[in-house]
Amino acid sequence: MAKVLLKGCEAIGEAAVRAGALRYFAYPITPQSEVAEYLVRRMPEVGGVFLQAESEVAASNMIFGAASTGERVFTTSSSPGISLMSEALSYIAAAELPCVFVNVVRNGPGLGGILPSQGDYLQATRGGGHGDYKLLVLAPSTVQETVEHIMLAFELADQYRNPIMVMADGLIGQMMEPVDFSAAPKPNPPDKSSWATTGAKGRKPHLIKTLFLSPQLGEEHNRKLAAKYDKMRANEVRYEAYNLDEPRKVVMVAFGTTARVCKTAVDALKKEGIEIGLFRPITLFPYPYKPLRDIAERNEMRHLLVVEMNMGQMIEDVRLATSDRKPITFYGRQGGIVPSPEEVVEEIRKLL
Amino acid sequence: MACKIIFDRPESMTETITHYCPGCTHGVIHRLVAEILDELGLRERAVGVAPVGCSVLAYNYFNCDFLEAAHGRAPAFATGLKRTRPDLIIFTYQGDGDLASIGIAEIIHAANRGEKFTTIFVNNAIYGMTGGQMAPTTLPGQVTTTSPFGRDVANVGYPMRMRELLSALRTPAYIARVAVHTPRHIIEAKKAVRKAFTYQNEGRCFSMVEFLSTCPTNWGMTPVEATQWVQDNMVPYFPLGELKTPEEEQDAD
Ligand SMILES: Cc1ncc(C[n+]2csc(CCOP(=O)(O)OP(=O)(O)O)c2C)c(N)n1
Ligand code: SF4
Ligand SMILES: [Mg+2]
């Protein structure tokens, strides 16, 4: 199929439909309301459902209820809305239900603004909601990759019975880019009849709950969840090593939109004969600690430059990955400002 | 003369003995719902949504699929379920703290959208599970652990009448208030539950049955005193009966 020109938000909606996710509940918030505006027309064409909820609290709990039927379900929101959804995320993770949450991140804290940001990194990777739970977090850097991540997210959600978060940002949500759906896998959801609550006809009742009053059962449940997160750590780490086929003196670490900017900086310096590497985590949880450590431990590697659209959040994982054995410099822009490749190049020059 | 069983456990109930306190009417309400699921043949399509409150463990007593929602969110949860699988029979079972306080937005909007599920609302004028704190339904002057001198309406407002509040919405619905403190009231209550599930089964409208229920433990009363307290104090403030049916002509504006 030919490429189609789509706005990021529309591409998110279309990708979900093609992944067979025909239940969508959401509450408007800039910069991602266009997902709902797209799906309100698209869902009826494919026999799907879109319902505008009264709040993100309600939308995320609608997802909780809908996911219990085993159907593919999802919601989209942006930072303040994700804060309200954190309650449901904790419950859904505890109940082990598959579903997809998309966060088109805007700048915060508080009402913040409507421009792109990566200020929700810690919220996405460290919880947000209460208790020992993890989301598998995918961080695309282009509209095309967002489409691929949405489709992958539904597969992973079903496989792990866990909420998956696709963390984009306001730039990806609002940008128009050509999108190719031809590589889209045919949705292949597993059989969920062993746990879905769809009426106890001819079988014992199914129960989906998160309350464990007995400390022994509570501990058992936490350990079961932890084993699942370990499995993700073992099998789902994704990253891109750009211009790192050979050891580099300076290696940047960036994800999402920022990584795309950093790539341009790498290419620009290459033209001058300066070789810089870029390490781009694609899964933010599980974080690619080992591959980053291996790169940082090369003798030639002198300096890491972490670039983010926040005050320095992923840098904590870079420090964990490298045990602070190499110097790390942080360069960040905030308030919705996307760093330019020229700015990044200037930062690199300071380190050379 | 051959013996005939005229009273038995409904198929929609399990044999588990409930954890409710002596004199608590949560159990009676469970049984009425189970009897109606049986009588209307809905058990195999039924999915219950438990609240957070004393009835959080309701799923141990119902012999149908069940889920446990977050505190107050059962109506949103049920919306997601029903919109995804309209063929199922969905009911939420919620206390007054759950429905009228933390979850008031969710119940109002679910009712206003005319979601085709049934809410069993158990109003015992108190937070039972957390040890007897004031609820939005706590009566004027009623002593609770967080209103030790009695509910002061000048400070915290009057108890909320959820039947009346939801009936004010224009969207067609079935909304009734019943009680279970005497056999006569139980018989009336069952009629309302039957109607509520029938409307849902016909895909007609949202339905809610509000039950006046006892909490002898946190009211500090014997079971007998508690039933009397329902009659003397709750019924006058929370009048019984249907307030809204989908057949009613909606007022034009
Ligand atoms: C978010 C959240 N806040 C508070 C609680 C604590 N809590 C549990 S049950 C409850 C009130 C239950 O009262 P009600 O809904 O009236 O049910 P009852 O026990 O009286 O049947 C509260 C406040 C909770 N579980 N979750
Ligand atoms: S605390 Fe009150 S509502 Fe809860 S089981 Fe006991 S009597 Fe019933
Ligand atoms: Mg109560």
Tab-separated table of N, CA and C in Angstrom, chain A residues 89-158:
chain	number	residue	atom	x	y	z
A	89	LEU	N	-4.400	2.734	36.094
A	89	LEU	CA	-3.215	1.996	35.633
A	89	LEU	C	-2.739	1.021	36.704
A	90	SER	N	-2.714	1.489	37.942
A	90	SER	CA	-2.301	0.618	39.034
A	90	SER	C	-3.265	-0.573	39.163
A	91	TYR	N	-4.559	-0.283	39.107
A	91	TYR	CA	-5.548	-1.363	39.227
A	91	TYR	C	-5.454	-2.352	38.057
A	92	ILE	N	-5.314	-1.820	36.849
A	92	ILE	CA	-5.310	-2.697	35.669
A	92	ILE	C	-4.061	-3.572	35.675
A	93	ALA	N	-2.939	-2.976	36.080
A	93	ALA	CA	-1.713	-3.772	36.165
A	93	ALA	C	-1.889	-4.863	37.223
A	94	ALA	N	-2.500	-4.492	38.351
A	94	ALA	CA	-2.717	-5.475	39.413
A	94	ALA	C	-3.679	-6.568	38.957
A	95	ALA	N	-4.688	-6.183	38.174
A	95	ALA	CA	-5.681	-7.158	37.705
A	95	ALA	C	-5.179	-7.942	36.495
A	96	GLU	N	-4.024	-7.537	35.960
A	96	GLU	CA	-3.407	-8.205	34.813
A	96	GLU	C	-4.322	-8.244	33.591
A	97	LEU	N	-4.766	-7.064	33.197
A	97	LEU	CA	-5.599	-6.974	31.998
A	97	LEU	C	-4.817	-6.276	30.883
A	98	PRO	N	-4.981	-6.777	29.657
A	98	PRO	CA	-4.272	-6.165	28.534
A	98	PRO	C	-4.992	-4.911	28.037
A	99	CYS	N	-4.244	-3.842	27.801
A	99	CYS	CA	-4.804	-2.640	27.192
A	99	CYS	C	-3.650	-1.691	26.884
A	100	VAL	N	-3.959	-0.658	26.113
A	100	VAL	CA	-2.907	0.269	25.679
A	100	VAL	C	-3.292	1.692	26.059
A	101	PHE	N	-2.344	2.401	26.660
A	101	PHE	CA	-2.493	3.815	26.995
A	101	PHE	C	-1.469	4.599	26.177
A	102	VAL	N	-1.922	5.643	25.518
A	102	VAL	CA	-0.997	6.488	24.773
A	102	VAL	C	-0.913	7.833	25.481
A	103	ASN	N	0.304	8.258	25.797
A	103	ASN	CA	0.510	9.571	26.411
A	103	ASN	C	1.211	10.472	25.399
A	104	VAL	N	0.479	11.461	24.900
A	104	VAL	CA	1.082	12.459	24.008
A	104	VAL	C	1.542	13.582	24.938
A	105	VAL	N	2.773	13.479	25.393
A	105	VAL	CA	3.240	14.273	26.531
A	105	VAL	C	3.307	15.768	26.198
A	106	ARG	N	2.812	16.588	27.125
A	106	ARG	CA	2.930	18.037	27.029
A	106	ARG	C	3.704	18.532	28.247
A	107	ASN	N	4.070	19.799	28.239
A	107	ASN	CA	4.939	20.241	29.321
A	107	ASN	C	4.173	20.461	30.613
A	108	GLY	N	4.827	20.148	31.700
A	108	GLY	CA	4.280	20.295	33.033
A	108	GLY	C	5.325	20.936	33.906
A	109	PRO	N	5.205	20.898	35.220
A	109	PRO	CA	4.113	20.271	35.988
A	109	PRO	C	2.859	21.162	36.006
A	110	GLY	N	1.861	20.695	36.728
A	110	GLY	CA	0.604	21.433	36.784
A	110	GLY	C	-0.052	21.463	35.419
A	111	LEU	N	-0.716	22.550	35.135
A	111	LEU	CA	-1.368	22.658	33.829
A	111	LEU	C	-0.308	22.799	32.745
A	112	GLY	N	0.846	23.334	33.140
A	112	GLY	CA	2.013	23.358	32.243
A	112	GLY	C	1.746	24.119	30.978
A	113	GLY	N	1.635	23.402	29.888
A	113	GLY	CA	1.365	24.027	28.597
A	113	GLY	C	0.972	22.945	27.627
A	114	ILE	N	0.800	23.311	26.369
A	114	ILE	CA	0.301	22.334	25.400
A	114	ILE	C	1.390	21.901	24.428
A	115	LEU	N	2.632	22.323	24.723
A	115	LEU	CA	3.723	22.039	23.786
A	115	LEU	C	4.460	20.759	24.171
A	116	PRO	N	5.257	20.227	23.235
A	116	PRO	CA	5.904	18.926	23.464
A	116	PRO	C	6.837	18.925	24.664
A	117	SER	N	6.921	17.794	25.319
A	117	SER	CA	7.783	17.633	26.479
A	117	SER	C	8.080	16.151	26.672
A	118	GLN	N	9.083	15.882	27.492
A	118	GLN	CA	9.357	14.499	27.903
A	118	GLN	C	9.357	14.423	29.425
A	119	GLY	N	8.579	15.323	30.017
A	119	GLY	CA	8.573	15.455	31.470
A	119	GLY	C	7.851	14.345	32.213
A	120	ASP	N	7.267	13.382	31.477
A	120	ASP	CA	6.544	12.294	32.145
A	120	ASP	C	7.344	10.998	32.158
A	121	TYR	N	8.649	11.112	31.878
A	121	TYR	CA	9.490	9.894	31.831
A	121	TYR	C	9.439	9.137	33.153
A	122	LEU	N	9.652	9.865	34.238
A	122	LEU	CA	9.683	9.174	35.533
A	122	LEU	C	8.304	8.652	35.902
A	123	GLN	N	7.274	9.420	35.587
A	123	GLN	CA	5.913	8.957	35.879
A	123	GLN	C	5.641	7.637	35.152
A	124	ALA	N	6.062	7.559	33.896
A	124	ALA	CA	5.775	6.366	33.094
A	124	ALA	C	6.603	5.170	33.547
A	125	THR	N	7.873	5.428	33.898
A	125	THR	CA	8.754	4.291	34.175
A	125	THR	C	8.808	3.916	35.648
A	126	ARG	N	8.445	4.872	36.526
A	126	ARG	CA	8.568	4.587	37.959
A	126	ARG	C	7.209	4.391	38.626
A	127	GLY	N	6.134	4.459	37.847
A	127	GLY	CA	4.844	4.240	38.484
A	127	GLY	C	3.881	5.352	38.128
A	128	GLY	N	3.671	6.274	39.030
A	128	GLY	CA	2.607	7.258	38.814
A	128	GLY	C	1.465	6.868	39.718
A	129	GLY	N	1.030	5.651	39.573
A	129	GLY	CA	0.047	5.096	40.496
A	129	GLY	C	0.755	4.420	41.665
A	130	HIS	N	-0.038	3.844	42.561
A	130	HIS	CA	0.524	3.260	43.773
A	130	HIS	C	0.898	1.792	43.590
A	131	GLY	N	1.823	1.353	44.413
A	131	GLY	CA	2.139	-0.073	44.477
A	131	GLY	C	3.220	-0.496	43.497
A	132	ASP	N	3.634	-1.747	43.640
A	132	ASP	CA	4.700	-2.327	42.823
A	132	ASP	C	4.151	-2.799	41.492
A	133	TYR	N	4.049	-1.892	40.546
A	133	TYR	CA	3.620	-2.333	39.214
A	133	TYR	C	4.482	-1.657	38.172
A	134	LYS	N	4.492	-2.198	37.005
A	134	LYS	CA	5.266	-1.646	35.900
A	134	LYS	C	4.412	-1.590	34.653
A	135	LEU	N	4.614	-0.551	33.879
A	135	LEU	CA	4.066	-0.506	32.533
A	135	LEU	C	5.209	-0.819	31.591
A	136	LEU	N	4.931	-1.514	30.509
A	136	LEU	CA	5.944	-1.608	29.470
A	136	LEU	C	5.785	-0.319	28.652
A	137	VAL	N	6.872	0.452	28.523
A	137	VAL	CA	6.764	1.779	27.913
A	137	VAL	C	7.560	1.831	26.611
A	138	LEU	N	6.870	2.166	25.522
A	138	LEU	CA	7.508	2.314	24.213
A	138	LEU	C	7.609	3.795	23.872
A	139	ALA	N	8.772	4.210	23.340
A	139	ALA	CA	8.979	5.627	23.032
A	139	ALA	C	9.341	5.812	21.563
A	140	PRO	N	8.352	6.050	20.713
A	140	PRO	CA	8.628	6.239	19.289
A	140	PRO	C	9.236	7.622	19.023
A	141	SER	N	9.942	7.739	17.886
A	141	SER	CA	10.527	9.044	17.578
A	141	SER	C	10.021	9.635	16.271
A	142	THR	N	9.184	8.895	15.556
A	142	THR	CA	8.576	9.434	14.336
A	142	THR	C	7.112	8.995	14.318
A	143	VAL	N	6.345	9.573	13.389
A	143	VAL	CA	4.948	9.150	13.275
A	143	VAL	C	4.888	7.689	12.801
A	144	GLN	N	5.741	7.349	11.851
A	144	GLN	CA	5.761	5.960	11.373
A	144	GLN	C	6.055	4.983	12.519
A	145	GLU	N	7.035	5.338	13.319
A	145	GLU	CA	7.386	4.438	14.412
A	145	GLU	C	6.257	4.386	15.453
A	146	THR	N	5.557	5.492	15.619
A	146	THR	CA	4.423	5.509	16.548
A	146	THR	C	3.382	4.486	16.107
A	147	VAL	N	3.108	4.467	14.813
A	147	VAL	CA	2.157	3.496	14.256
A	147	VAL	C	2.622	2.070	14.566
A	148	GLU	N	3.889	1.822	14.339
A	148	GLU	CA	4.422	0.476	14.588
A	148	GLU	C	4.353	0.125	16.078
A	149	HIS	N	4.637	1.118	16.915
A	149	HIS	CA	4.599	0.867	18.353
A	149	HIS	C	3.180	0.607	18.847
A	150	ILE	N	2.220	1.323	18.280
A	150	ILE	CA	0.827	1.095	18.697
A	150	ILE	C	0.449	-0.357	18.395
A	151	MET	N	0.797	-0.809	17.210
A	151	MET	CA	0.448	-2.184	16.831
A	151	MET	C	1.180	-3.195	17.703
A	152	LEU	N	2.448	-2.930	17.927
A	152	LEU	CA	3.239	-3.805	18.794
A	152	LEU	C	2.664	-3.801	20.214
A	153	ALA	N	2.220	-2.629	20.666
A	153	ALA	CA	1.718	-2.503	22.031
A	153	ALA	C	0.551	-3.454	22.286
A	154	PHE	N	-0.341	-3.588	21.309
A	154	PHE	CA	-1.480	-4.487	21.519
A	154	PHE	C	-1.020	-5.946	21.603
A	155	GLU	N	-0.023	-6.300	20.801
A	155	GLU	CA	0.517	-7.664	20.878
A	155	GLU	C	1.141	-7.911	22.258
A	156	LEU	N	1.949	-6.945	22.693
A	156	LEU	CA	2.620	-7.101	23.990
A	156	LEU	C	1.608	-7.119	25.139
A	157	ALA	N	0.579	-6.282	25.024
A	157	ALA	CA	-0.448	-6.228	26.070
A	157	ALA	C	-1.092	-7.595	26.234
A	158	ASP	N	-1.428	-8.209	25.104
A	158	ASP	CA	-2.059	-9.530	25.157
A	158	ASP	C	-1.088	-10.578	25.686
